[in-house]
Tab-separated table of C-alpha atoms and ligand atoms in Angstrom:
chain	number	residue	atom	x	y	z
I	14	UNK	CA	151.575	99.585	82.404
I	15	UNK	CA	150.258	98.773	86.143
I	16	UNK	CA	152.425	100.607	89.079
I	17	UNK	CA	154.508	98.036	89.462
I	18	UNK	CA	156.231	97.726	85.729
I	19	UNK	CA	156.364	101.333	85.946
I	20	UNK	CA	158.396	101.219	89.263
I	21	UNK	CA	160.640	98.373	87.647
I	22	UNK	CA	161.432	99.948	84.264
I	23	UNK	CA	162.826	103.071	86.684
I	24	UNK	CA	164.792	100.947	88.793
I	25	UNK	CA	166.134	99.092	85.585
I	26	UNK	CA	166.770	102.502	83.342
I	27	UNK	CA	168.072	104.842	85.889
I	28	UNK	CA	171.364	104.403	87.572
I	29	UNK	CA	171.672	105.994	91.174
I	30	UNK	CA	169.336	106.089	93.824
I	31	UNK	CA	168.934	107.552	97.526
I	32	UNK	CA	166.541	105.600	99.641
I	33	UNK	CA	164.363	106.770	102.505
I	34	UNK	CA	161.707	105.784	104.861
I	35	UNK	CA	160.368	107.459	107.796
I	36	UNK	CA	160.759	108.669	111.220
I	37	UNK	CA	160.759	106.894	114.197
I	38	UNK	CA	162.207	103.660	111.827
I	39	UNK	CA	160.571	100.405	112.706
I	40	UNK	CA	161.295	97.096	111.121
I	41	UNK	CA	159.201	97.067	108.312
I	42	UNK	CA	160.574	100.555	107.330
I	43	UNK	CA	164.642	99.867	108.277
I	44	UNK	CA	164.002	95.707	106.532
I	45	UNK	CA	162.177	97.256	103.786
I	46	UNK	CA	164.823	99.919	103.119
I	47	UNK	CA	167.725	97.448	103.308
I	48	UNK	CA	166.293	94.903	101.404
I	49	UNK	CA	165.440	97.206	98.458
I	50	UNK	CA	169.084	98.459	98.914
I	51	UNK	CA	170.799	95.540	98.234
I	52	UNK	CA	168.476	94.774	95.411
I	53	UNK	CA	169.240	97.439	94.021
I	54	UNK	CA	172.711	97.159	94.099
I	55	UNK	CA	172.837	93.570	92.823
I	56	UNK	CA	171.453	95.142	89.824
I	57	UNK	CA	174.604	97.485	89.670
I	58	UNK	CA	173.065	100.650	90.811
I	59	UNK	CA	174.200	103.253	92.990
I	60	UNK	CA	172.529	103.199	96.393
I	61	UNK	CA	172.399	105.312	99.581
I	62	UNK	CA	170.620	104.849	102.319
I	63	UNK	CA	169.045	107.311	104.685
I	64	UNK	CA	166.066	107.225	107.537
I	65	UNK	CA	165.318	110.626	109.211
I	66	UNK	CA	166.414	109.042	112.978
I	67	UNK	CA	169.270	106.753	114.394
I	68	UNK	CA	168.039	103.048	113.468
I	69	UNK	CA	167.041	101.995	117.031
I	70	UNK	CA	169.512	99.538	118.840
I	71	UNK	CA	166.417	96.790	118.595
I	72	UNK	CA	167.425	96.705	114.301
I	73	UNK	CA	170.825	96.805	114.958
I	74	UNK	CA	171.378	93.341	114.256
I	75	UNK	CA	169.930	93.433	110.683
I	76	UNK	CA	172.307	92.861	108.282
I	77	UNK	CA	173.357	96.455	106.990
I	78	UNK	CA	171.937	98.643	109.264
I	79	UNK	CA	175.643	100.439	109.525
I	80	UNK	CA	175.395	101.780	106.223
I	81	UNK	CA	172.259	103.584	106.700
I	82	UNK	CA	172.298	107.441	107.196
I	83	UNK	CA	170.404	109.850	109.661
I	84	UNK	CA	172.249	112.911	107.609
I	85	UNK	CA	171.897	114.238	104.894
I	86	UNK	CA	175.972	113.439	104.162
I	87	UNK	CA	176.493	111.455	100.799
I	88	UNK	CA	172.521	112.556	99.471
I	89	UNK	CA	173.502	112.399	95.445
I	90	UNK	CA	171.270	115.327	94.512
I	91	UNK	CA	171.492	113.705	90.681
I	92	UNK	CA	169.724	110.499	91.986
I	93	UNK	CA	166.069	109.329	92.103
I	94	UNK	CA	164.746	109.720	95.846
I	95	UNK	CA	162.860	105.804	96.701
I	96	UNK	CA	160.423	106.366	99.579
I	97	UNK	CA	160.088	103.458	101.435
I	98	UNK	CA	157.257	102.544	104.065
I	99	UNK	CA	155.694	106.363	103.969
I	100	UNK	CA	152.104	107.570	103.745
I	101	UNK	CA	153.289	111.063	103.309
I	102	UNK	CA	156.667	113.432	102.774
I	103	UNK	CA	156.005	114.668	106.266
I	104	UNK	CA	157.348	111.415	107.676
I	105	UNK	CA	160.669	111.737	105.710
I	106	UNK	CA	161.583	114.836	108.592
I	107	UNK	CA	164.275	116.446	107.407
I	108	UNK	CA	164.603	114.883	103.972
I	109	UNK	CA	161.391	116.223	102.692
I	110	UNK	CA	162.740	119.097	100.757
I	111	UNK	CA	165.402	116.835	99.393
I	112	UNK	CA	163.000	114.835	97.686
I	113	UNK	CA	161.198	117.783	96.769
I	114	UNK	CA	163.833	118.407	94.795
I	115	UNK	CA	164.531	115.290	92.955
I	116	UNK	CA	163.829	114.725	89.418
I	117	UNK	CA	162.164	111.225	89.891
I	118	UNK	CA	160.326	109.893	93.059
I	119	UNK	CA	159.337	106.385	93.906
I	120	UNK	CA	156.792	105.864	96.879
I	121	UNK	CA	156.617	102.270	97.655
I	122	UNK	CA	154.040	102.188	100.301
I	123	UNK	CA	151.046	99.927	101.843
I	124	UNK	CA	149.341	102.661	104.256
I	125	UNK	CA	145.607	103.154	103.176
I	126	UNK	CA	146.305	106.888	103.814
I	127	UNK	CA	149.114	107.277	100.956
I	128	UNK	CA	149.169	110.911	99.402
I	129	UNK	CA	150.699	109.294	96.107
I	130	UNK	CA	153.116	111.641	96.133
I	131	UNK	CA	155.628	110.001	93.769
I	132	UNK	CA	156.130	110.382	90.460
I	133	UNK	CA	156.146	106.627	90.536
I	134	UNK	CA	153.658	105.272	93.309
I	135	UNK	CA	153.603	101.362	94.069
I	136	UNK	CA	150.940	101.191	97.339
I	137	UNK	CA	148.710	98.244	97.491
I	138	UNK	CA	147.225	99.110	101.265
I	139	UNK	CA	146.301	95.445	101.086
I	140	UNK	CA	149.840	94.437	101.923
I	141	UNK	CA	150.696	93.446	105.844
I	142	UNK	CA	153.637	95.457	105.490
I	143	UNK	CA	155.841	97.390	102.525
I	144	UNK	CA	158.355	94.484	103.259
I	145	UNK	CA	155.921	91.967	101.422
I	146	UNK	CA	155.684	94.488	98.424
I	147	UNK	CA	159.377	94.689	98.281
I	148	UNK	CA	159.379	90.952	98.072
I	149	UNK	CA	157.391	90.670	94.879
I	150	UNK	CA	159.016	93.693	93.141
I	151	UNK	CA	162.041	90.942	93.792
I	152	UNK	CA	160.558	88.391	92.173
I	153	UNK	CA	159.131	90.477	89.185
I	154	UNK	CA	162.970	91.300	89.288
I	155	UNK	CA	163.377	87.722	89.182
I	156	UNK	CA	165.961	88.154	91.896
I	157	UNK	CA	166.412	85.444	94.347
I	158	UNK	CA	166.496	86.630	98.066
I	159	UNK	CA	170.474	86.928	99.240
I	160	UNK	CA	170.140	85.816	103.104
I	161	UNK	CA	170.585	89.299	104.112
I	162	UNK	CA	167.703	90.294	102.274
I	163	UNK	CA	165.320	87.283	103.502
I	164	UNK	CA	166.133	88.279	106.718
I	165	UNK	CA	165.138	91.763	106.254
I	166	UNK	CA	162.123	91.027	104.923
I	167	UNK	CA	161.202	88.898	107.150
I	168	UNK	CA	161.625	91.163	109.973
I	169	UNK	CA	159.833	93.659	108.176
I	170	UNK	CA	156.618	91.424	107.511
I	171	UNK	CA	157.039	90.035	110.761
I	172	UNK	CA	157.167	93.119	112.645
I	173	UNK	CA	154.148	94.689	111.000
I	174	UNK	CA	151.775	91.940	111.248
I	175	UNK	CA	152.878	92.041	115.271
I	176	UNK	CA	154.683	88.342	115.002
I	177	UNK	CA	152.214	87.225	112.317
I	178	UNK	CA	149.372	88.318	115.409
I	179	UNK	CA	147.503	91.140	114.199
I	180	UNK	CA	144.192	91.395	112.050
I	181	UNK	CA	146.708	92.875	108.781
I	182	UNK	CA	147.850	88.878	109.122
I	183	UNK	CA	146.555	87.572	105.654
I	184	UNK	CA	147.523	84.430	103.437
I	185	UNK	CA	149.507	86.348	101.093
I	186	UNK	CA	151.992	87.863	104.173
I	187	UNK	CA	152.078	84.010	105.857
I	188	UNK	CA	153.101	83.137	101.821
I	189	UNK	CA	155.647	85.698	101.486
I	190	UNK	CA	157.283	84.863	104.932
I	191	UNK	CA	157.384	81.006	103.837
I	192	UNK	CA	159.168	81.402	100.754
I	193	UNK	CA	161.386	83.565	102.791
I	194	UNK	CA	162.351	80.589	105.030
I	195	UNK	CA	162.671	78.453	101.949
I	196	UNK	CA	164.987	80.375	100.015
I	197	UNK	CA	167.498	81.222	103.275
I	198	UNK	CA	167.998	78.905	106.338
I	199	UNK	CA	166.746	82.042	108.442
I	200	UNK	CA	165.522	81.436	112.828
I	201	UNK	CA	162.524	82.563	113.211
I	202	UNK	CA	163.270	81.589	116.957
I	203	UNK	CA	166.136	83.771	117.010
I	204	UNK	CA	164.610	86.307	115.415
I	205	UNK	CA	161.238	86.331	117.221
I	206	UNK	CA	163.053	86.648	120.328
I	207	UNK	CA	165.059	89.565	119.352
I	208	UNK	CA	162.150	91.249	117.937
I	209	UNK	CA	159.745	90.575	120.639
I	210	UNK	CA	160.881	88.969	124.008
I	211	UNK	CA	164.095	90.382	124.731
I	212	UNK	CA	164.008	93.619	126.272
I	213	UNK	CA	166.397	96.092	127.950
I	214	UNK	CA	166.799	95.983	131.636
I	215	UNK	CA	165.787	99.793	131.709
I	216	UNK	CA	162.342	98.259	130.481
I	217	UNK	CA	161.444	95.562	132.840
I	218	UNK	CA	162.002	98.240	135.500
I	219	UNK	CA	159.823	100.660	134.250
I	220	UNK	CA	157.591	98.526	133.664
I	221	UNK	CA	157.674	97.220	137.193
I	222	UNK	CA	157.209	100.811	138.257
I	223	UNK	CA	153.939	101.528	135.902
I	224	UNK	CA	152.306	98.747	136.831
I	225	UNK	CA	152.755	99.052	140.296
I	226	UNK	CA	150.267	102.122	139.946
I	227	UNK	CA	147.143	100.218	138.449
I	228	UNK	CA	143.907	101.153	139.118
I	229	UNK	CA	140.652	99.717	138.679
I	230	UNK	CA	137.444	101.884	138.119
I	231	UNK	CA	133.822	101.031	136.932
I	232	UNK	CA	133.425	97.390	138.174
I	233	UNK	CA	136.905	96.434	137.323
I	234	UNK	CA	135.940	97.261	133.286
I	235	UNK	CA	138.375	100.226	133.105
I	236	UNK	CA	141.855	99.782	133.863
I	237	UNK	CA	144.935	102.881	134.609
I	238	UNK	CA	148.170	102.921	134.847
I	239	UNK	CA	149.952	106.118	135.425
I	240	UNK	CA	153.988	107.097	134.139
I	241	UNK	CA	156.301	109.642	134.332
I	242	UNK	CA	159.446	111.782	133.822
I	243	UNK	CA	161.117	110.608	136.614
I	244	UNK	CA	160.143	107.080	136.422
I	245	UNK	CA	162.209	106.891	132.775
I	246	UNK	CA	164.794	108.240	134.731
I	247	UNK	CA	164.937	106.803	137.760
I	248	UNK	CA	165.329	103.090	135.156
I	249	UNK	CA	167.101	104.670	132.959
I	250	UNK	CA	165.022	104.210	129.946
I	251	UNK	CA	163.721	106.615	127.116
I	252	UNK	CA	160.272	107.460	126.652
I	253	UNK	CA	159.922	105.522	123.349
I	254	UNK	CA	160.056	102.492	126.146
I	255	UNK	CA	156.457	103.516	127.063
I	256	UNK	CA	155.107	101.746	123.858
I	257	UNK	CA	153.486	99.086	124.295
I	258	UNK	CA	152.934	99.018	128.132
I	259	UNK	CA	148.777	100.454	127.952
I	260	UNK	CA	148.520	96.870	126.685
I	261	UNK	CA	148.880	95.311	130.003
I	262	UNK	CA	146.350	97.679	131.493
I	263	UNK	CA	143.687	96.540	128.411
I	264	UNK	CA	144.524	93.078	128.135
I	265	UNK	CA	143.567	92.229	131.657
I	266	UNK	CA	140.668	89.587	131.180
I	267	UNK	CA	137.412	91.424	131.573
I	268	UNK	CA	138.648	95.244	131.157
I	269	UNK	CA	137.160	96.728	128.404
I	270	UNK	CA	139.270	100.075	128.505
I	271	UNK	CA	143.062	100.085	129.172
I	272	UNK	CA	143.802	103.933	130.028
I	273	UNK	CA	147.893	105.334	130.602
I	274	UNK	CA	148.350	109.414	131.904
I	275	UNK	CA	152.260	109.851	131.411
I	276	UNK	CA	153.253	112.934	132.887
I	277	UNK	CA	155.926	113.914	130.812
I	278	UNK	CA	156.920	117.649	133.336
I	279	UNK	CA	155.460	119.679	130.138
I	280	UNK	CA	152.497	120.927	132.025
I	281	UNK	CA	150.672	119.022	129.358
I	282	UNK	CA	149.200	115.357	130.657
I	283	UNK	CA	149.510	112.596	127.262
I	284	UNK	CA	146.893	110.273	127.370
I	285	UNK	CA	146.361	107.143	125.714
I	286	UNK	CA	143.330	104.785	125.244
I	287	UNK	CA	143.142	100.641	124.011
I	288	UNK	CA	140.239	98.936	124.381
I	289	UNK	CA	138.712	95.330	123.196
I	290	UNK	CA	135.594	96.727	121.765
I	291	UNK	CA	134.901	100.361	122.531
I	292	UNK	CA	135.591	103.242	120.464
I	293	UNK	CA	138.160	105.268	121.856
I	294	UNK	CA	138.761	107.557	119.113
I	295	UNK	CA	135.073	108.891	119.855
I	296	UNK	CA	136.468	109.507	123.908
I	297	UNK	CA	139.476	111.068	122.651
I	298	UNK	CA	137.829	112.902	120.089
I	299	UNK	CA	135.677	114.757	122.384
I	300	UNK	CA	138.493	115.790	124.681
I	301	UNK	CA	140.600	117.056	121.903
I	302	UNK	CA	142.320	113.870	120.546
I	303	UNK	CA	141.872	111.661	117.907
I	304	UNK	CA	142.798	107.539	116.365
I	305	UNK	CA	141.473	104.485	116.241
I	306	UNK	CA	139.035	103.274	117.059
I	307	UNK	CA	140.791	100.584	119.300
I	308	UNK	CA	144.123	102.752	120.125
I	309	UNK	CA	143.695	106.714	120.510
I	310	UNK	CA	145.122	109.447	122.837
I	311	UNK	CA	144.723	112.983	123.782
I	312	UNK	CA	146.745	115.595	125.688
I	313	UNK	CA	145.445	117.786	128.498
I	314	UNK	CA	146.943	120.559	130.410
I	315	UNK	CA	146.530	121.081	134.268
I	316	UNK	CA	147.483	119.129	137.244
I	317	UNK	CA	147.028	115.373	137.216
I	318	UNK	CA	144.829	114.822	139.864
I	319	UNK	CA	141.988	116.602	138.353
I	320	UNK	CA	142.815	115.341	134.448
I	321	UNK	CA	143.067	111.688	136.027
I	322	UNK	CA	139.494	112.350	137.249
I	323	UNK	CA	137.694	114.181	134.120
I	324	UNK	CA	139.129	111.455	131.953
I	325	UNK	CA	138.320	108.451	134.102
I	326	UNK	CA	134.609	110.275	134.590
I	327	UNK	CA	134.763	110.888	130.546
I	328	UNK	CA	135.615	106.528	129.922
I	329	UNK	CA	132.646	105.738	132.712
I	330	UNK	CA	130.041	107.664	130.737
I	331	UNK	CA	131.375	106.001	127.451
I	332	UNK	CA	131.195	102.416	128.981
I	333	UNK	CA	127.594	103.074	130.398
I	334	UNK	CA	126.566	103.982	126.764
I	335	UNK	CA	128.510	101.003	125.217
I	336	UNK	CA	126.434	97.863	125.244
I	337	UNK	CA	123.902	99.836	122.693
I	338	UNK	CA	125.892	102.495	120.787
I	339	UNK	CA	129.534	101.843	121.513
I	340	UNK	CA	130.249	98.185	121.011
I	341	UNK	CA	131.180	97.074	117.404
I	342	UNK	CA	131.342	93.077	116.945
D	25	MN	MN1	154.863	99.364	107.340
């Protein structure tokens, strides 16, 4: 029996089911979790479902997304636990011990890392996103996609592969997402917009802010942009509207190193590295942080003046050594 007929003869024999996928819910985890949801009810199952924070306002829209839980309230202790979209029971927060506890436990998953932690485990780490494995336990299901669920899955293979952008892009996701569009009149537009244009006001005011304080060091190959506390709050935005921005600072043409300190009034400085073809994780590493290679971070206490100046010093040193040792095709 491969993974996946064991993971369908547990969906088809047992009869209740609580459904969870991790922190910090993005839209493969929230589309993923839906999607499986109302599968799961369409084959007359009881289903609840649960992530471990508020689904961010950006998934609001997806059909559903009202019915899912950040309590524990209405957790059937009876049912099998589905994890959805986790490498680990860490990133289930508060519901680890609840799963613990259940009898059954399906991890549907497609991070490399995966503990296989189930007592089912369906992880294929060669899937763009746990959305596209959802998709074929459908059609092993022989279920056809309700619009509802082609929409969430395509936000959920949409959002992992970074609008069908990043290197996780492969034939089978671009197949998934067509049949998708075949078998619902779904808008891509629409939803491409919503998913990766449109932003909150608080946002293109921070980011006005942030990049007002770049910086160019070591022949215009390093790039730094500096945040903090009081910047979120002078726009009125939350700190989770920091992802993303490093990106402007490495994707300037000819910076190899995109650096961001955000000083976050902790007495601890957070700082993150991107590059195009340096390893940062190595930088990082040696000052106490960790990653990527092409996206790391560490966190250093003292005073930002003289952080901001180790660090810089520390991403000089790496460039110098880079043409040789550092540089990966
Ligand atoms: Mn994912």
């Amino acid at each position: 029996m491969t993974d996946q007929e064991k993971v369908i003869a547990l969906f088809r024999e047992l009869g209740s089911f609580n459904l969870v996928s991790h922190m910090q819910p993005d839209g493969d985890s929230i589309g993923s979790l839906l999607a499986l949801g109302e599968a799961l009810a369409m084959l007359g199952k009881g289903v609840r479902l649960f992530t471990p924070a508020p689904v961010p306002r950006k998934y609001a829209f997806l059909p559903g997304s009202e019915n899912i839980s950040a309590g524990s309230d209405g957790w059937e202790e009876e049912a099998a636990a589905v994890v959805v979209d986790c490498s680990d029971l860490e990133r289930t927060g508060h519901f680890k011990e609840q799963i613990r506890r259940a009898a059954v436990v399906i991890n549907i998953d497609h991070h490399v890392t995966n503990r296989r932690f189930g007592t089912a485990n369906l992880v294929d780490p060669e899937a763009a996103a746990t959305g596209e494995i959802v998709f074929r336990l459908l059609e092993s299901l022989q279920l056809k996609p309700t619009a509802s669920i082609a929409e969430c899955l395509y936000v959920a293979i949409s959002t992992d592969t970074g609008s069908f952008k990043f290197e996780n892009t492969t034939a089978a996701a671009h197949r998934a997402a067509a049949a998708l569009l075949e078998s619902q009149p779904l808008n891509p537009g629409i939803i491409s917009q919503r998913l990766f244009d449109e932003h909150p006001l608080s946002y293109l005011l921070l980011l006005k802010k942030v990049l007002g304080t770049l910086e160019l060091y070591g022949g215009k190959r390093v790039a730094v942009i500096t945040a903090s506390r009081d910047m979120l709050e002078q726009c009125g935005a939350q700190p989770d509207e920091l992802d993303g921005i490093i990106n402007y600072a490495r994707n300037i043409e000819g910076v190899e190193i995109g650096i961001m300190f955000y000083i976050d009034g902790s007495g601890e400085i957070k700082i993150g590295f991107r590059s195009k073809n340096i390893d940062v994780s190595a930088l990082a590493g040696r000052m106490g942080g960790g990653g990527h290679p092409r996206a790391a971070g560490c966190r250093l206490k003292g005073a930002y003046g003289p952080v901001k100046e180790r660090v810089i010093g520390a991403a000089l040193l790496e460039l110098e050594g880079a043409p040789s040792a550092g540089r990966v095709q």
